[in-house]
Amino acid sequence: MGICDNRTVIITGAARGLGRAYALAFGAEGANVVVNDIGTSLSGEGRDTSAADGVVEEIKAAGGKAVANYEDITDWDAAGRIVQCALDAFGDLHVVVNNAGIVRDRMFVSATLEEWDATMHVHLRGHFCLARHAVNYWREKQKGGVNPDARIINTSSGAGLQGSIAQAAYSTAKGGIASLTLVQAAELGRYGITANALAPSARTRMTEQAFADKMATEGQAFDVMDPANIAPTVVWLGSSESADVTGCVFELEGGKIMLEDGWREGPCVDKGARWEPADVGEAVAKLISERVPPRKVWGTA
C-alpha cells in the first residue's frame, strides 16, 4: 500500500528533472500519474514527446500506472484536455502539480519584452489554466455532495521569494505564483481543495546553468542536489494525509524541509498626524535599523 493509492495526479513538466522525480515517486506510492510534457528546450522551444513516454514506461516497469500527455498548459482549451485525459484514463482527479517552466536569464538592463512575456506566459498563465480547469471539476464534485479531497501544488522558487540577479522575469513570475497560492488556499478550502507551493533547490536544467558550482554534488555520500530528495514532500502534500495543510510555501533542499514565513508586518512608527516630507527620512532610517535583516538577493555578495 502506498500513501497515494488510487489517487490521480497530473504533473506538468514531468519528463525531466524535478517533474520526472515527482512522477516516479507518485507512481511508487500507488498514484495514477498523468505525465504532461511537451518536450521543449529550456528556453521553451521545440517539441519532443519521447521524454514523457520514457517516464511513463519507467513507472509502468516498476508496477505503477501512468499515461503520457503532450498538451500545452498555456492554452486554455488544451489545459482542459489535460484534465479530461486524467478522467478518461483513471476516472477521477485528485492532485495537480504545476511544475513546468522556462527560464530566460538576462540582466534587467538587457531584458527584452519577448523574454519577459514568454516567462510570464508559461509560469503564470500555465499555472492558471490547468488549475482553473481542475477546480471546475472539483467544484462540481463538491456540489454533488462528494468531497474531492483535492490538492494544488504550485512551484515557486527561492528566486521568487528573495529575488535573483539576472532573473528579473523568472523571479517576478515565481513571486506571483507564491501569491497565487495564498489566494487559492483562502478561496478554495470551501470546496475541499488545498493549495501549497514549493521552492525547491535541486539539480535541474535551469539550475545547472545558473548555479553550476552549487549543483555539482554528485558523487558525495549524500547528493544534496538530487531532484529525488524533493519528491517525498511533494508526494505527501498530494496525499490525503495533508488535508489540513494549505496556504504554505515550503523551501526544500536535500534533507531540509523549511516553512517560509512570508510577508508580515515589521517595525512601525505612527506619528498620529500627516508627515512632513523632510521628516520621513529619519523615520525610515529608524525602521530599517529595527527590522530583521532580509535575505540577500541570489547572486549578490
mmCIF file of C-alpha atoms in Angstrom:
data_model
loop_
_atom_site.group_PDB
_atom_site.id
_atom_site.type_symbol
_atom_site.label_atom_id
_atom_site.label_comp_id
_atom_site.label_asym_id
_atom_site.label_seq_id
_atom_site.Cartn_x
_atom_site.Cartn_y
_atom_site.Cartn_z
ATOM 1 C CA MET A 1 0.000 0.000 0.000
ATOM 2 C CA GLY A 2 1.277 3.464 -0.896
ATOM 3 C CA ILE A 3 0.473 6.836 0.599
ATOM 4 C CA CYS A 4 -1.280 7.867 -2.638
ATOM 5 C CA ASP A 5 -3.014 4.619 -3.592
ATOM 6 C CA ASN A 6 -5.718 5.216 -6.240
ATOM 7 C CA ARG A 7 -5.209 8.990 -6.235
ATOM 8 C CA THR A 8 -4.792 10.517 -9.677
ATOM 9 C CA VAL A 9 -2.181 13.224 -10.194
ATOM 10 C CA ILE A 10 -1.337 15.459 -13.138
ATOM 11 C CA ILE A 11 2.287 16.604 -13.180
ATOM 12 C CA THR A 12 3.375 19.213 -15.717
ATOM 13 C CA GLY A 13 6.920 19.326 -16.994
ATOM 14 C CA ALA A 14 7.141 15.735 -15.814
ATOM 15 C CA ALA A 15 9.660 14.351 -18.292
ATOM 16 C CA ARG A 16 12.853 15.724 -16.758
ATOM 17 C CA GLY A 17 14.441 16.913 -13.534
ATOM 18 C CA LEU A 18 12.073 17.598 -10.679
ATOM 19 C CA GLY A 19 8.950 16.673 -12.629
ATOM 20 C CA ARG A 20 10.344 13.264 -13.501
ATOM 21 C CA ALA A 21 11.342 12.683 -9.876
ATOM 22 C CA TYR A 22 7.816 13.589 -8.758
ATOM 23 C CA ALA A 23 6.212 11.322 -11.347
ATOM 24 C CA LEU A 24 8.321 8.319 -10.373
ATOM 25 C CA ALA A 25 7.718 8.919 -6.662
ATOM 26 C CA PHE A 26 3.943 9.284 -7.063
ATOM 27 C CA GLY A 27 3.887 6.137 -9.163
ATOM 28 C CA ALA A 28 5.854 4.244 -6.499
ATOM 29 C CA GLU A 29 3.288 5.331 -3.890
ATOM 30 C CA GLY A 30 0.331 3.949 -5.809
ATOM 31 C CA ALA A 31 -0.878 7.058 -7.648
ATOM 32 C CA ASN A 32 -2.236 7.113 -11.184
ATOM 33 C CA VAL A 33 0.106 9.551 -12.939
ATOM 34 C CA VAL A 34 -0.572 11.791 -15.926
ATOM 35 C CA VAL A 35 2.893 12.698 -17.241
ATOM 36 C CA ASN A 36 2.379 16.009 -19.027
ATOM 37 C CA ASP A 37 5.307 17.404 -21.013
ATOM 38 C CA ILE A 38 5.534 18.918 -24.480
ATOM 39 C CA GLY A 39 9.283 18.364 -24.540
ATOM 40 C CA THR A 40 10.501 21.896 -25.148
ATOM 41 C CA SER A 41 14.028 23.182 -24.682
ATOM 42 C CA LEU A 42 14.985 25.143 -21.560
ATOM 43 C CA SER A 43 14.030 28.337 -23.391
ATOM 44 C CA GLY A 44 10.619 26.938 -24.374
ATOM 45 C CA GLU A 45 11.383 25.990 -27.970
ATOM 46 C CA GLY A 46 10.706 22.801 -29.941
ATOM 47 C CA ARG A 47 8.646 19.678 -29.191
ATOM 48 C CA ASP A 48 9.666 16.133 -28.225
ATOM 49 C CA THR A 49 7.151 13.624 -26.868
ATOM 50 C CA SER A 50 9.648 10.817 -26.344
ATOM 51 C CA ALA A 51 10.766 12.086 -22.923
ATOM 52 C CA ALA A 52 7.244 11.882 -21.466
ATOM 53 C CA ASP A 53 6.793 8.436 -22.992
ATOM 54 C CA GLY A 54 10.019 7.318 -21.336
ATOM 55 C CA VAL A 55 8.844 8.365 -17.866
ATOM 56 C CA VAL A 56 5.553 6.532 -18.372
ATOM 57 C CA GLU A 57 7.443 3.387 -19.286
ATOM 58 C CA GLU A 58 9.619 3.726 -16.166
ATOM 59 C CA ILE A 59 6.549 3.995 -13.948
ATOM 60 C CA LYS A 60 4.871 1.026 -15.603
ATOM 61 C CA ALA A 61 8.041 -1.079 -15.433
ATOM 62 C CA ALA A 62 8.064 -0.515 -11.673
ATOM 63 C CA GLY A 63 4.458 -1.727 -11.402
ATOM 64 C CA GLY A 64 2.774 1.676 -11.458
ATOM 65 C CA LYS A 65 0.072 3.244 -13.630
ATOM 66 C CA ALA A 66 0.683 6.217 -15.911
ATOM 67 C CA VAL A 67 -0.255 7.843 -19.199
ATOM 68 C CA ALA A 68 1.570 10.459 -21.221
ATOM 69 C CA ASN A 69 0.051 13.770 -22.251
ATOM 70 C CA TYR A 70 1.612 16.339 -24.585
ATOM 71 C CA GLU A 71 -0.844 19.244 -24.330
ATOM 72 C CA ASP A 72 0.282 22.851 -23.853
ATOM 73 C CA ILE A 73 -0.545 24.119 -20.348
ATOM 74 C CA THR A 74 -0.671 27.727 -21.560
ATOM 75 C CA ASP A 75 -3.530 27.008 -23.985
ATOM 76 C CA TRP A 76 -6.915 27.272 -22.254
ATOM 77 C CA ASP A 77 -8.632 24.526 -24.239
ATOM 78 C CA ALA A 78 -5.574 22.274 -24.135
ATOM 79 C CA ALA A 79 -5.421 22.602 -20.356
ATOM 80 C CA GLY A 80 -8.994 21.382 -20.204
ATOM 81 C CA ARG A 81 -7.988 18.386 -22.286
ATOM 82 C CA ILE A 82 -5.239 17.545 -19.779
ATOM 83 C CA VAL A 83 -7.864 17.275 -17.040
ATOM 84 C CA GLN A 84 -10.071 15.220 -19.339
ATOM 85 C CA CYS A 85 -7.120 12.937 -20.077
ATOM 86 C CA ALA A 86 -6.875 12.126 -16.370
ATOM 87 C CA LEU A 87 -10.606 11.469 -16.138
ATOM 88 C CA ASP A 88 -10.667 9.306 -19.261
ATOM 89 C CA ALA A 89 -7.671 7.245 -18.160
ATOM 90 C CA PHE A 90 -8.376 6.884 -14.436
ATOM 91 C CA GLY A 91 -11.915 8.116 -13.742
ATOM 92 C CA ASP A 92 -11.032 10.873 -11.294
ATOM 93 C CA LEU A 93 -8.528 13.615 -10.449
ATOM 94 C CA HIS A 94 -7.120 14.474 -7.034
ATOM 95 C CA VAL A 95 -3.844 16.378 -7.480
ATOM 96 C CA VAL A 96 -2.366 18.958 -9.839
ATOM 97 C CA VAL A 97 1.369 19.572 -9.589
ATOM 98 C CA ASN A 98 2.213 22.707 -11.566
ATOM 99 C CA ASN A 99 5.897 22.171 -12.251
ATOM 100 C CA ALA A 100 6.536 23.170 -15.870
ATOM 101 C CA GLY A 101 8.507 26.321 -16.546
ATOM 102 C CA ILE A 102 11.122 28.047 -18.663
ATOM 103 C CA VAL A 103 13.895 30.498 -17.900
ATOM 104 C CA ARG A 104 15.313 33.412 -19.883
ATOM 105 C CA ASP A 105 18.275 34.656 -17.831
ATOM 106 C CA ARG A 106 19.152 38.257 -18.571
ATOM 107 C CA MET A 107 20.287 41.296 -16.604
ATOM 108 C CA PHE A 108 17.351 43.679 -16.321
ATOM 109 C CA VAL A 109 19.110 46.369 -18.332
ATOM 110 C CA SER A 110 19.300 43.915 -21.262
ATOM 111 C CA ALA A 111 15.933 42.192 -20.835
ATOM 112 C CA THR A 112 13.578 42.138 -23.819
ATOM 113 C CA LEU A 113 9.813 42.326 -23.940
ATOM 114 C CA GLU A 114 9.648 38.981 -25.752
ATOM 115 C CA GLU A 115 11.625 37.221 -22.993
ATOM 116 C CA TRP A 116 9.531 38.854 -20.292
ATOM 117 C CA ASP A 117 6.231 37.895 -21.906
ATOM 118 C CA ALA A 118 7.354 34.327 -22.625
ATOM 119 C CA THR A 119 8.361 33.771 -18.997
ATOM 120 C CA MET A 120 5.100 35.174 -17.628
ATOM 121 C CA HIS A 121 3.107 33.191 -20.180
ATOM 122 C CA VAL A 122 4.493 29.794 -19.222
ATOM 123 C CA HIS A 123 4.713 30.259 -15.465
ATOM 124 C CA LEU A 124 1.688 32.384 -14.595
ATOM 125 C CA ARG A 125 -0.741 31.544 -17.399
ATOM 126 C CA GLY A 126 0.336 27.894 -17.241
ATOM 127 C CA HIS A 127 -0.329 27.695 -13.509
ATOM 128 C CA PHE A 128 -3.700 29.392 -14.014
ATOM 129 C CA CYS A 129 -5.117 27.408 -16.934
ATOM 130 C CA LEU A 130 -4.633 23.891 -15.623
ATOM 131 C CA ALA A 131 -5.607 24.646 -12.025
ATOM 132 C CA ARG A 132 -8.690 26.548 -13.170
ATOM 133 C CA HIS A 133 -9.978 23.581 -15.180
ATOM 134 C CA ALA A 134 -9.212 21.211 -12.310
ATOM 135 C CA VAL A 135 -11.074 23.470 -9.891
ATOM 136 C CA ASN A 136 -14.113 23.439 -12.179
ATOM 137 C CA TYR A 137 -14.179 19.649 -11.929
ATOM 138 C CA TRP A 138 -13.608 19.583 -8.167
ATOM 139 C CA ARG A 139 -16.221 22.257 -7.511
ATOM 140 C CA GLU A 140 -18.872 20.317 -9.402
ATOM 141 C CA LYS A 141 -17.898 17.204 -7.493
ATOM 142 C CA GLN A 142 -18.311 19.032 -4.181
ATOM 143 C CA LYS A 143 -21.683 20.430 -5.295
ATOM 144 C CA GLY A 144 -22.731 16.837 -5.909
ATOM 145 C CA GLY A 145 -22.046 16.009 -2.278
ATOM 146 C CA VAL A 146 -18.602 14.404 -2.703
ATOM 147 C CA ASN A 147 -15.531 15.897 -1.016
ATOM 148 C CA PRO A 148 -12.875 15.986 -3.762
ATOM 149 C CA ASP A 149 -10.027 15.906 -1.188
ATOM 150 C CA ALA A 150 -8.054 17.772 -3.831
ATOM 151 C CA ARG A 151 -4.614 19.325 -3.959
ATOM 152 C CA ILE A 152 -2.985 22.112 -5.959
ATOM 153 C CA ILE A 153 0.796 22.062 -5.615
ATOM 154 C CA ASN A 154 2.453 25.060 -7.265
ATOM 155 C CA THR A 155 6.114 25.751 -7.965
ATOM 156 C CA SER A 156 7.637 28.980 -6.753
ATOM 157 C CA SER A 157 11.380 29.411 -6.217
ATOM 158 C CA GLY A 158 13.987 30.988 -3.986
ATOM 159 C CA ALA A 159 14.262 33.488 -6.827
ATOM 160 C CA GLY A 160 10.607 34.365 -6.336
ATOM 161 C CA LEU A 161 10.944 34.657 -2.570
ATOM 162 C CA GLN A 162 14.095 36.775 -2.421
ATOM 163 C CA GLY A 163 14.997 37.757 -5.982
ATOM 164 C CA SER A 164 17.890 36.606 -8.155
ATOM 165 C CA ILE A 165 20.413 38.575 -10.177
ATOM 166 C CA ALA A 166 19.857 38.236 -13.959
ATOM 167 C CA GLN A 167 16.457 36.644 -13.394
ATOM 168 C CA ALA A 168 14.052 39.564 -13.152
ATOM 169 C CA ALA A 169 11.309 37.903 -15.222
ATOM 170 C CA TYR A 170 11.719 34.478 -13.595
ATOM 171 C CA SER A 171 11.799 35.977 -10.089
ATOM 172 C CA THR A 172 8.707 38.064 -10.793
ATOM 173 C CA ALA A 173 6.768 35.084 -12.133
ATOM 174 C CA LYS A 174 7.766 32.856 -9.236
ATOM 175 C CA GLY A 175 6.859 35.540 -6.698
ATOM 176 C CA GLY A 176 3.481 35.820 -8.375
ATOM 177 C CA ILE A 177 2.987 32.077 -8.018
ATOM 178 C CA ALA A 178 3.595 32.303 -4.270
ATOM 179 C CA SER A 179 0.909 34.990 -4.007
ATOM 180 C CA LEU A 180 -1.458 33.000 -6.224
ATOM 181 C CA THR A 181 -1.090 30.055 -3.858
ATOM 182 C CA LEU A 182 -2.187 32.155 -0.876
ATOM 183 C CA VAL A 183 -5.295 33.309 -2.715
ATOM 184 C CA GLN A 184 -6.159 29.801 -3.914
ATOM 185 C CA ALA A 185 -5.827 28.460 -0.379
ATOM 186 C CA ALA A 186 -8.071 31.194 1.022
ATOM 187 C CA GLU A 187 -10.766 30.787 -1.632
ATOM 188 C CA LEU A 188 -10.848 27.069 -2.388
ATOM 189 C CA GLY A 189 -10.907 25.442 1.030
ATOM 190 C CA ARG A 190 -14.712 25.500 0.997
ATOM 191 C CA TYR A 191 -14.616 23.095 -1.944
ATOM 192 C CA GLY A 192 -12.276 20.591 -0.302
ATOM 193 C CA ILE A 193 -9.210 21.888 -2.158
ATOM 194 C CA THR A 194 -5.876 22.785 -0.592
ATOM 195 C CA ALA A 195 -3.155 24.865 -2.261
ATOM 196 C CA ASN A 196 0.515 24.896 -1.345
ATOM 197 C CA ALA A 197 3.706 25.896 -3.121
ATOM 198 C CA LEU A 198 7.259 24.633 -3.323
ATOM 199 C CA ALA A 199 10.547 26.475 -3.564
ATOM 200 C CA PRO A 200 12.797 23.538 -4.438
ATOM 201 C CA SER A 201 16.581 23.646 -4.647
ATOM 202 C CA ALA A 202 17.832 20.766 -6.772
ATOM 203 C CA ARG A 203 19.774 19.940 -9.897
ATOM 204 C CA THR A 204 17.665 20.721 -12.962
ATOM 205 C CA ARG A 205 18.248 22.044 -16.466
ATOM 206 C CA MET A 206 17.665 25.533 -15.086
ATOM 207 C CA THR A 207 19.893 25.380 -12.021
ATOM 208 C CA GLU A 208 22.765 23.519 -13.669
ATOM 209 C CA GLN A 209 23.401 26.610 -15.775
ATOM 210 C CA ALA A 210 22.609 29.355 -13.273
ATOM 211 C CA PHE A 211 24.244 27.798 -10.188
ATOM 212 C CA ALA A 212 26.731 25.293 -11.593
ATOM 213 C CA ASP A 213 29.037 25.182 -8.553
ATOM 214 C CA LYS A 214 26.203 24.711 -6.074
ATOM 215 C CA MET A 215 24.650 21.927 -8.133
ATOM 216 C CA ALA A 216 27.856 19.895 -8.526
ATOM 217 C CA THR A 217 27.330 17.489 -5.625
ATOM 218 C CA GLU A 218 27.126 14.188 -7.492
ATOM 219 C CA GLY A 219 29.378 11.502 -6.060
ATOM 220 C CA GLN A 220 29.094 12.711 -2.479
ATOM 221 C CA ALA A 221 27.822 10.397 0.263
ATOM 222 C CA PHE A 222 24.525 12.298 0.147
ATOM 223 C CA ASP A 223 23.778 14.025 -3.146
ATOM 224 C CA VAL A 224 22.057 17.095 -1.709
ATOM 225 C CA MET A 225 21.035 18.364 -5.129
ATOM 226 C CA ASP A 226 19.389 15.150 -6.361
ATOM 227 C CA PRO A 227 15.833 16.064 -7.509
ATOM 228 C CA ALA A 228 14.582 12.852 -5.892
ATOM 229 C CA ASN A 229 15.179 14.460 -2.476
ATOM 230 C CA ILE A 230 12.321 16.886 -3.130
ATOM 231 C CA ALA A 231 9.786 14.275 -4.208
ATOM 232 C CA PRO A 232 8.781 12.775 -0.815
ATOM 233 C CA THR A 233 7.389 16.081 0.473
ATOM 234 C CA VAL A 234 5.542 16.658 -2.810
ATOM 235 C CA VAL A 235 4.012 13.184 -2.663
ATOM 236 C CA TRP A 236 2.932 13.720 0.955
ATOM 237 C CA LEU A 237 1.338 17.059 0.022
ATOM 238 C CA GLY A 238 -0.597 15.193 -2.678
ATOM 239 C CA SER A 239 -1.863 12.563 -0.255
ATOM 240 C CA SER A 240 -4.982 12.533 1.902
ATOM 241 C CA GLU A 241 -2.773 12.988 4.956
ATOM 242 C CA SER A 242 -2.116 16.644 4.079
ATOM 243 C CA ALA A 243 -5.773 17.723 4.141
ATOM 244 C CA ASP A 244 -5.227 20.250 6.948
ATOM 245 C CA VAL A 245 -2.178 21.907 5.349
ATOM 246 C CA THR A 246 -2.904 24.794 2.982
ATOM 247 C CA GLY A 247 -1.560 28.225 2.093
ATOM 248 C CA CYS A 248 2.035 27.196 2.806
ATOM 249 C CA VAL A 249 5.250 27.693 0.858
ATOM 250 C CA PHE A 250 7.862 25.029 1.534
ATOM 251 C CA GLU A 251 11.511 25.610 0.708
ATOM 252 C CA LEU A 252 13.119 22.218 0.097
ATOM 253 C CA GLU A 253 16.752 21.206 -0.335
ATOM 254 C CA GLY A 254 18.381 17.833 0.276
ATOM 255 C CA GLY A 255 17.029 16.629 3.600
ATOM 256 C CA LYS A 256 15.714 20.052 4.644
ATOM 257 C CA ILE A 257 12.027 20.986 4.811
ATOM 258 C CA MET A 258 11.651 24.679 5.619
ATOM 259 C CA LEU A 259 8.341 26.506 6.025
ATOM 260 C CA GLU A 260 8.548 30.046 4.685
ATOM 261 C CA ASP A 261 7.257 32.813 6.931
ATOM 262 C CA GLY A 262 6.013 35.128 4.195
ATOM 263 C CA TRP A 263 5.405 38.845 4.330
ATOM 264 C CA ARG A 264 4.379 40.084 7.753
ATOM 265 C CA GLU A 265 4.203 43.468 9.429
ATOM 266 C CA GLY A 266 7.565 44.687 10.655
ATOM 267 C CA PRO A 267 8.641 47.735 12.701
ATOM 268 C CA CYS A 268 6.192 50.625 12.664
ATOM 269 C CA VAL A 269 6.166 54.276 13.633
ATOM 270 C CA ASP A 270 2.889 56.203 13.835
ATOM 271 C CA LYS A 271 3.042 59.966 14.150
ATOM 272 C CA GLY A 272 -0.710 60.217 14.593
ATOM 273 C CA ALA A 273 -0.752 63.015 12.054
ATOM 274 C CA ARG A 274 0.362 63.743 8.498
ATOM 275 C CA TRP A 275 4.101 63.575 7.916
ATOM 276 C CA GLU A 276 6.205 66.384 6.505
ATOM 277 C CA PRO A 277 8.394 65.061 3.636
ATOM 278 C CA ALA A 278 11.543 66.302 5.360
ATOM 279 C CA ASP A 279 10.771 64.156 8.438
ATOM 280 C CA VAL A 280 10.194 60.860 6.623
ATOM 281 C CA GLY A 281 13.868 60.037 6.106
ATOM 282 C CA GLU A 282 14.646 59.891 9.817
ATOM 283 C CA ALA A 283 11.612 57.697 10.476
ATOM 284 C CA VAL A 284 12.539 55.267 7.687
ATOM 285 C CA ALA A 285 16.128 55.051 8.920
ATOM 286 C CA LYS A 286 14.834 54.089 12.369
ATOM 287 C CA LEU A 287 12.556 51.408 10.902
ATOM 288 C CA ILE A 288 15.377 49.917 8.836
ATOM 289 C CA SER A 289 17.624 49.777 11.887
ATOM 290 C CA GLU A 290 14.942 47.827 13.779
ATOM 291 C CA ARG A 291 13.930 45.317 11.107
ATOM 292 C CA VAL A 292 15.045 41.721 10.808
ATOM 293 C CA PRO A 293 17.727 41.785 8.084
ATOM 294 C CA PRO A 294 16.268 40.420 4.813
ATOM 295 C CA ARG A 295 17.803 37.501 2.975
ATOM 296 C CA LYS A 296 20.158 38.639 0.262
ATOM 297 C CA VAL A 297 19.139 38.564 -3.368
ATOM 298 C CA TRP A 298 20.608 35.464 -5.046
ATOM 299 C CA GLY A 299 23.843 36.325 -6.813
ATOM 300 C CA THR A 300 24.767 39.294 -4.623
ATOM 301 C CA ALA A 301 27.801 39.354 -2.341
#
